[in-house]
Amino acid sequence: MAYFYLFTIWMLLAGGGWVVWSRFTRSETARQRLFASAADSPEVAQTDLRQMGLFRRWLYRAGFRGASDPTIFLTATSFSILFGIGAATLFVFAGFQETFVASVQLIPGGTGEVFLPAAYLSPWILGISTACLPWLYVRRARRTRVQEFDQDLPLALDLLSTLSESGLGFDVAISRILDTRLGDRPLGKELRSYQADLLAGRSRIECLRRLAWRVNVSGVTILTSALVQAEQIGMGIAEVLRRQALDMRSRRREKANMFALSLATKRMFPLVICFLPGLFVWTLGPVFIELIQMADAFVRVRDF
């Protein structure tokens, strides 16, 4: 009980520290926004990713681009590590680990011996899993962002190629696309940053390269490389966009076919582990019971 009270007090102190730090971070962010000029807005003053460190670049490409986001991530990681240590300590001293180990050892047939290492390492697994929560959150945000780019890019390419073939310029076509539902998606926000770079006086080639660096998605990188090459050699943008749209459809079709072909292999493991044992028990269980009863009766008659 004393360990429980100690852990409760420690959790309250950690929560109070988190509240104080959150208020300080919000006030600092509000002060920076209050005294920042319009030229310092995120869309105008985009930092070159090549001048960032790996950690800042990782957060930036996951969508966490605020000035205080690295500090918030490090603070959350520190608190997660402390929570993980506290949870692992409570798990050990409260007797949960001993109960878990004893329960595993009670599994019949000697099967529990296989899971004993995991039972002994359960406090470490709990602590490490809790400490990795901020990293997993940022990783999930990055994967979600990449999926959204992969979903929106084919539609945006079709619209760009159609508008360019109808006589509109590339920049005007982008403005038209931003008026659709794509304007509120991550791709639309990156295109707004591209327009802000153009308004800042940068060349189109540099703006396209900065777009590829910011997004770091294979489809966007291929598209920007083709547009940069077309801009350098003076090729028509409409034709390039049409070919890129066709290539994008082909890549999506191949990816869908590859996923469909891999379903048989992926389905084998849950089928063997989860479905087939129950099926065997349900169909062959009564037969084995009858065989055991017949063998038992035969042994009894023989002993008699």
Short mmCIF file of C-alpha atoms in Angstrom, two decimals:
data_model
loop_
_atom_site.label_atom_id
_atom_site.label_comp_id
_atom_site.label_asym_id
_atom_site.label_seq_id
_atom_site.Cartn_x
_atom_site.Cartn_y
_atom_site.Cartn_z
CA MET A 1 0.00 0.00 0.00
CA ALA A 2 2.90 2.34 0.74
CA TYR A 3 4.19 1.88 -2.81
CA PHE A 4 0.76 2.74 -4.16
CA TYR A 5 0.65 5.99 -2.18
CA LEU A 6 4.19 6.84 -3.26
CA PHE A 7 3.33 6.21 -6.89
CA THR A 8 0.15 8.33 -6.60
CA ILE A 9 2.10 11.26 -5.12
CA TRP A 10 4.70 10.94 -7.84
CA MET A 11 2.02 10.95 -10.54
CA LEU A 12 0.39 14.06 -9.06
CA LEU A 13 3.74 15.88 -8.99
CA ALA A 14 4.46 14.89 -12.59
CA GLY A 15 0.99 16.00 -13.68
CA GLY A 16 1.41 19.34 -11.93
CA GLY A 17 4.75 19.86 -13.64
CA TRP A 18 3.16 19.06 -16.99
CA VAL A 19 0.38 21.62 -16.42
CA VAL A 20 2.89 24.33 -15.48
CA TRP A 21 5.04 23.56 -18.51
CA SER A 22 2.03 23.55 -20.85
CA ARG A 23 0.92 26.96 -19.64
CA PHE A 24 4.43 28.33 -20.05
CA THR A 25 4.65 26.93 -23.58
CA ARG A 26 1.28 28.39 -24.58
CA SER A 27 2.17 31.81 -23.22
CA GLU A 28 5.53 31.75 -25.01
CA THR A 29 3.86 30.76 -28.29
CA ALA A 30 1.27 33.52 -27.90
CA ARG A 31 4.03 36.07 -27.23
CA GLN A 32 5.93 34.99 -30.34
CA ARG A 33 2.79 35.28 -32.47
CA LEU A 34 2.00 38.69 -31.01
CA PHE A 35 5.37 40.21 -31.82
CA ALA A 36 5.95 38.34 -35.10
CA SER A 37 5.55 40.22 -38.35
CA ALA A 38 3.57 39.06 -41.35
CA ALA A 39 6.79 38.12 -43.14
CA ASP A 40 7.54 35.57 -40.43
CA SER A 41 4.42 33.49 -41.12
CA PRO A 42 5.01 29.76 -41.76
CA GLU A 43 3.87 29.98 -45.40
CA VAL A 44 6.26 32.81 -46.27
CA ALA A 45 9.31 32.05 -44.19
CA GLN A 46 9.81 28.36 -44.84
CA THR A 47 13.08 27.11 -43.43
CA ASP A 48 15.30 25.16 -45.78
CA LEU A 49 15.23 21.54 -44.68
CA ARG A 50 18.84 21.07 -45.71
CA GLN A 51 19.80 23.46 -42.90
CA MET A 52 17.82 21.50 -40.29
CA GLY A 53 19.02 18.68 -38.13
CA LEU A 54 17.70 15.16 -38.51
CA PHE A 55 15.43 15.47 -35.48
CA ARG A 56 13.89 18.78 -36.57
CA ARG A 57 13.51 17.52 -40.13
CA TRP A 58 11.76 14.37 -38.89
CA LEU A 59 9.20 16.43 -36.96
CA TYR A 60 8.81 18.90 -39.82
CA ARG A 61 7.97 16.23 -42.37
CA ALA A 62 5.50 14.64 -39.97
CA GLY A 63 3.54 17.91 -39.87
CA PHE A 64 4.88 19.33 -36.58
CA ARG A 65 6.32 22.62 -37.82
CA GLY A 66 5.80 24.96 -34.89
CA ALA A 67 8.74 26.62 -33.20
CA SER A 68 7.94 24.92 -29.90
CA ASP A 69 7.18 21.46 -31.31
CA PRO A 70 10.69 20.01 -30.66
CA THR A 71 10.53 21.23 -27.06
CA ILE A 72 7.06 19.76 -26.62
CA PHE A 73 8.20 16.43 -28.08
CA LEU A 74 11.26 16.23 -25.84
CA THR A 75 9.17 17.16 -22.80
CA ALA A 76 6.54 14.56 -23.65
CA THR A 77 9.29 11.97 -24.15
CA SER A 78 10.81 12.81 -20.76
CA PHE A 79 7.46 12.46 -19.02
CA SER A 80 6.78 9.21 -20.90
CA ILE A 81 10.10 7.80 -19.70
CA LEU A 82 9.26 8.78 -16.13
CA PHE A 83 5.79 7.26 -16.44
CA GLY A 84 7.31 4.10 -17.89
CA ILE A 85 9.77 3.80 -15.00
CA GLY A 86 6.97 4.39 -12.49
CA ALA A 87 4.65 1.89 -14.15
CA ALA A 88 7.37 -0.77 -14.32
CA THR A 89 8.28 -0.17 -10.66
CA LEU A 90 4.65 -0.43 -9.57
CA PHE A 91 4.22 -3.56 -11.70
CA VAL A 92 7.11 -5.25 -9.88
CA PHE A 93 6.56 -4.12 -6.28
CA ALA A 94 2.79 -4.55 -6.36
CA GLY A 95 3.21 -8.23 -7.16
CA PHE A 96 1.73 -8.15 -10.65
CA GLN A 97 4.85 -9.70 -12.16
CA GLU A 98 4.83 -12.64 -9.75
CA THR A 99 1.15 -13.23 -10.43
CA PHE A 100 1.77 -13.08 -14.16
CA VAL A 101 4.68 -15.53 -13.95
CA ALA A 102 2.67 -17.93 -11.79
CA SER A 103 -0.27 -17.78 -14.20
CA VAL A 104 2.01 -18.55 -17.14
CA GLN A 105 3.54 -21.51 -15.33
CA LEU A 106 0.08 -22.97 -14.74
CA ILE A 107 -0.55 -23.39 -18.47
CA PRO A 108 -0.80 -27.17 -19.03
CA GLY A 109 1.36 -29.18 -21.35
CA GLY A 110 4.54 -27.23 -20.69
CA THR A 111 3.43 -24.51 -23.08
CA GLY A 112 3.87 -21.85 -20.43
CA GLU A 113 7.64 -22.36 -20.46
CA VAL A 114 7.72 -20.74 -23.87
CA PHE A 115 6.16 -17.53 -22.53
CA LEU A 116 8.21 -17.34 -19.32
CA PRO A 117 10.90 -15.01 -20.79
CA ALA A 118 8.19 -12.55 -21.82
CA ALA A 119 6.66 -12.80 -18.33
CA TYR A 120 9.99 -12.04 -16.66
CA LEU A 121 10.65 -9.15 -19.05
CA SER A 122 7.13 -7.73 -18.76
CA PRO A 123 8.19 -4.72 -16.59
CA TRP A 124 10.83 -3.77 -19.15
CA ILE A 125 8.34 -4.22 -21.99
CA LEU A 126 5.81 -2.03 -20.17
CA GLY A 127 8.35 0.70 -19.42
CA ILE A 128 9.84 0.79 -22.92
CA SER A 129 6.41 0.77 -24.56
CA THR A 130 5.29 3.72 -22.43
CA ALA A 131 8.50 5.63 -23.13
CA CYS A 132 8.09 5.16 -26.90
CA LEU A 133 4.55 6.59 -27.05
CA PRO A 134 5.58 10.09 -28.34
CA TRP A 135 7.81 8.54 -30.99
CA LEU A 136 5.00 6.22 -32.10
CA TYR A 137 2.59 9.16 -32.25
CA VAL A 138 4.89 11.17 -34.54
CA ARG A 139 5.58 8.10 -36.67
CA ARG A 140 1.86 7.48 -37.06
CA ALA A 141 1.33 11.13 -38.01
CA ARG A 142 4.01 10.82 -40.70
CA ARG A 143 2.47 7.63 -42.12
CA THR A 144 -0.98 9.23 -42.15
CA ARG A 145 0.44 12.25 -43.94
CA VAL A 146 2.10 10.08 -46.59
CA GLN A 147 -1.14 8.17 -47.14
CA GLU A 148 -3.05 11.42 -47.61
CA PHE A 149 -0.51 12.57 -50.19
CA ASP A 150 -0.80 9.26 -52.03
CA GLN A 151 -4.60 9.57 -52.05
CA ASP A 152 -4.78 13.19 -53.22
CA LEU A 153 -1.93 13.32 -55.72
CA PRO A 154 -3.61 11.32 -58.56
CA LEU A 155 -6.73 13.51 -58.42
CA ALA A 156 -4.63 16.67 -58.29
CA LEU A 157 -2.58 15.50 -61.28
CA ASP A 158 -5.71 14.79 -63.32
CA LEU A 159 -7.09 18.24 -62.51
CA LEU A 160 -3.78 19.94 -63.28
CA SER A 161 -3.40 18.17 -66.62
CA THR A 162 -7.01 18.92 -67.61
CA LEU A 163 -6.75 22.59 -66.68
CA SER A 164 -3.36 22.94 -68.39
CA GLU A 165 -4.66 21.33 -71.59
CA SER A 166 -7.62 23.73 -71.53
CA GLY A 167 -5.21 26.68 -71.76
CA LEU A 168 -4.62 27.71 -68.15
CA GLY A 169 -1.13 28.27 -66.84
CA PHE A 170 0.41 26.00 -64.24
CA ASP A 171 0.20 28.53 -61.40
CA VAL A 172 -3.39 29.46 -62.27
CA ALA A 173 -4.33 25.78 -62.36
CA ILE A 174 -2.87 25.34 -58.87
CA SER A 175 -4.98 28.28 -57.66
CA ARG A 176 -8.09 26.62 -59.10
CA ILE A 177 -7.24 23.34 -57.36
CA LEU A 178 -6.79 25.11 -54.04
CA ASP A 179 -10.40 26.28 -54.29
CA THR A 180 -11.59 22.65 -54.16
CA ARG A 181 -11.65 20.29 -51.20
CA LEU A 182 -7.97 19.55 -51.78
CA GLY A 183 -7.13 23.01 -50.46
CA ASP A 184 -7.64 21.91 -46.85
CA ARG A 185 -5.63 18.71 -47.23
CA PRO A 186 -1.86 18.41 -46.64
CA LEU A 187 -1.19 18.54 -50.39
CA GLY A 188 -3.15 21.79 -50.67
CA LYS A 189 -1.22 23.32 -47.79
CA GLU A 190 2.08 22.42 -49.43
CA LEU A 191 0.89 23.95 -52.70
CA ARG A 192 0.06 27.14 -50.79
CA SER A 193 3.61 27.12 -49.45
CA TYR A 194 4.80 26.70 -53.04
CA GLN A 195 2.79 29.78 -54.05
CA ALA A 196 4.21 31.70 -51.08
CA ASP A 197 7.72 30.84 -52.25
CA LEU A 198 6.88 32.16 -55.72
CA LEU A 199 5.54 35.40 -54.25
CA ALA A 200 8.73 35.73 -52.22
CA GLY A 201 10.71 36.04 -55.47
CA ARG A 202 12.15 32.57 -55.83
CA SER A 203 12.34 30.85 -59.19
CA ARG A 204 9.92 28.09 -60.08
CA ILE A 205 12.68 25.48 -60.15
CA GLU A 206 13.80 26.39 -56.64
CA CYS A 207 10.20 26.39 -55.40
CA LEU A 208 9.60 22.93 -56.85
CA ARG A 209 12.77 21.58 -55.27
CA ARG A 210 11.79 23.07 -51.91
CA LEU A 211 8.38 21.44 -52.27
CA ALA A 212 9.99 18.04 -52.83
CA TRP A 213 12.26 18.55 -49.81
CA ARG A 214 9.38 19.54 -47.56
CA VAL A 215 7.10 16.65 -48.51
CA ASN A 216 9.64 13.82 -49.10
CA VAL A 217 7.05 11.53 -50.72
CA SER A 218 8.06 9.47 -53.74
CA GLY A 219 5.12 10.55 -55.93
CA VAL A 220 5.68 14.25 -55.26
CA THR A 221 9.44 13.88 -55.78
CA ILE A 222 8.91 12.22 -59.19
CA LEU A 223 6.44 14.92 -60.20
CA THR A 224 8.68 17.81 -59.18
CA SER A 225 11.69 16.23 -60.92
CA ALA A 226 9.71 15.97 -64.16
CA LEU A 227 8.48 19.56 -63.84
CA VAL A 228 11.99 20.84 -63.13
CA GLN A 229 13.33 19.02 -66.19
CA ALA A 230 10.49 20.38 -68.33
CA GLU A 231 11.18 23.89 -67.04
CA GLN A 232 14.88 23.60 -67.83
CA ILE A 233 14.48 22.30 -71.40
CA GLY A 234 11.39 24.38 -72.22
CA MET A 235 8.98 21.48 -72.64
CA GLY A 236 5.21 21.94 -72.41
CA ILE A 237 3.83 21.55 -68.89
CA ALA A 238 0.49 20.09 -70.05
CA GLU A 239 2.14 17.12 -71.76
CA VAL A 240 4.34 16.44 -68.75
CA LEU A 241 1.35 16.54 -66.41
CA ARG A 242 -0.63 14.17 -68.62
CA ARG A 243 2.21 11.64 -68.71
CA GLN A 244 2.68 11.94 -64.97
CA ALA A 245 -1.04 11.33 -64.42
CA LEU A 246 -0.89 8.18 -66.56
CA ASP A 247 2.21 6.96 -64.73
CA MET A 248 0.53 7.63 -61.40
CA ARG A 249 -2.46 5.53 -62.40
CA SER A 250 -0.14 2.72 -63.50
CA ARG A 251 1.76 2.82 -60.21
CA ARG A 252 -1.46 2.73 -58.20
CA ARG A 253 -2.75 -0.19 -60.27
CA GLU A 254 0.50 -2.12 -59.77
CA LYS A 255 0.43 -1.40 -56.03
CA ALA A 256 -3.17 -2.63 -55.80
CA ASN A 257 -2.29 -5.81 -57.72
CA MET A 258 0.74 -6.42 -55.51
CA PHE A 259 -1.39 -5.98 -52.40
CA ALA A 260 -4.00 -8.39 -53.77
CA LEU A 261 -1.34 -11.00 -54.55
CA SER A 262 0.16 -10.72 -51.07
CA LEU A 263 -3.17 -11.31 -49.33
CA ALA A 264 -2.85 -15.09 -49.65
CA THR A 265 0.49 -15.08 -47.83
CA LYS A 266 -0.66 -12.62 -45.18
CA ARG A 267 -3.84 -14.59 -44.59
CA MET A 268 -1.96 -17.82 -43.94
CA PHE A 269 -0.59 -16.87 -40.50
CA PRO A 270 -3.90 -15.89 -38.82
CA LEU A 271 -5.54 -18.85 -40.55
CA VAL A 272 -3.03 -21.34 -39.16
CA ILE A 273 -2.75 -19.77 -35.71
CA CYS A 274 -6.35 -18.75 -34.99
CA PHE A 275 -8.79 -20.57 -37.27
CA LEU A 276 -7.41 -24.04 -37.98
CA PRO A 277 -6.84 -25.13 -34.33
CA GLY A 278 -10.46 -24.39 -33.46
CA LEU A 279 -11.63 -26.14 -36.61
CA PHE A 280 -9.60 -29.24 -35.78
CA VAL A 281 -10.89 -29.31 -32.20
CA TRP A 282 -14.49 -28.87 -33.37
CA THR A 283 -14.36 -31.56 -36.08
CA LEU A 284 -11.85 -34.10 -34.72
CA GLY A 285 -12.36 -33.54 -30.99
CA PRO A 286 -15.32 -35.93 -30.62
CA VAL A 287 -13.48 -38.59 -32.62
CA PHE A 288 -10.44 -38.38 -30.36
CA ILE A 289 -12.65 -38.51 -27.27
CA GLU A 290 -14.32 -41.69 -28.52
CA LEU A 291 -10.94 -43.21 -29.35
CA ILE A 292 -9.65 -42.41 -25.88
CA GLN A 293 -12.76 -43.92 -24.29
CA MET A 294 -12.45 -47.07 -26.43
CA ALA A 295 -8.76 -47.39 -25.56
CA ASP A 296 -9.53 -46.90 -21.88
CA ALA A 297 -12.29 -49.55 -21.98
CA PHE A 298 -9.95 -51.95 -23.82
CA VAL A 299 -7.24 -51.47 -21.19
CA ARG A 300 -9.70 -52.04 -18.35
CA VAL A 301 -11.05 -55.23 -19.95
CA ARG A 302 -7.53 -56.49 -20.48
CA ASP A 303 -6.54 -55.77 -16.89
CA PHE A 304 -9.67 -57.53 -15.69
#
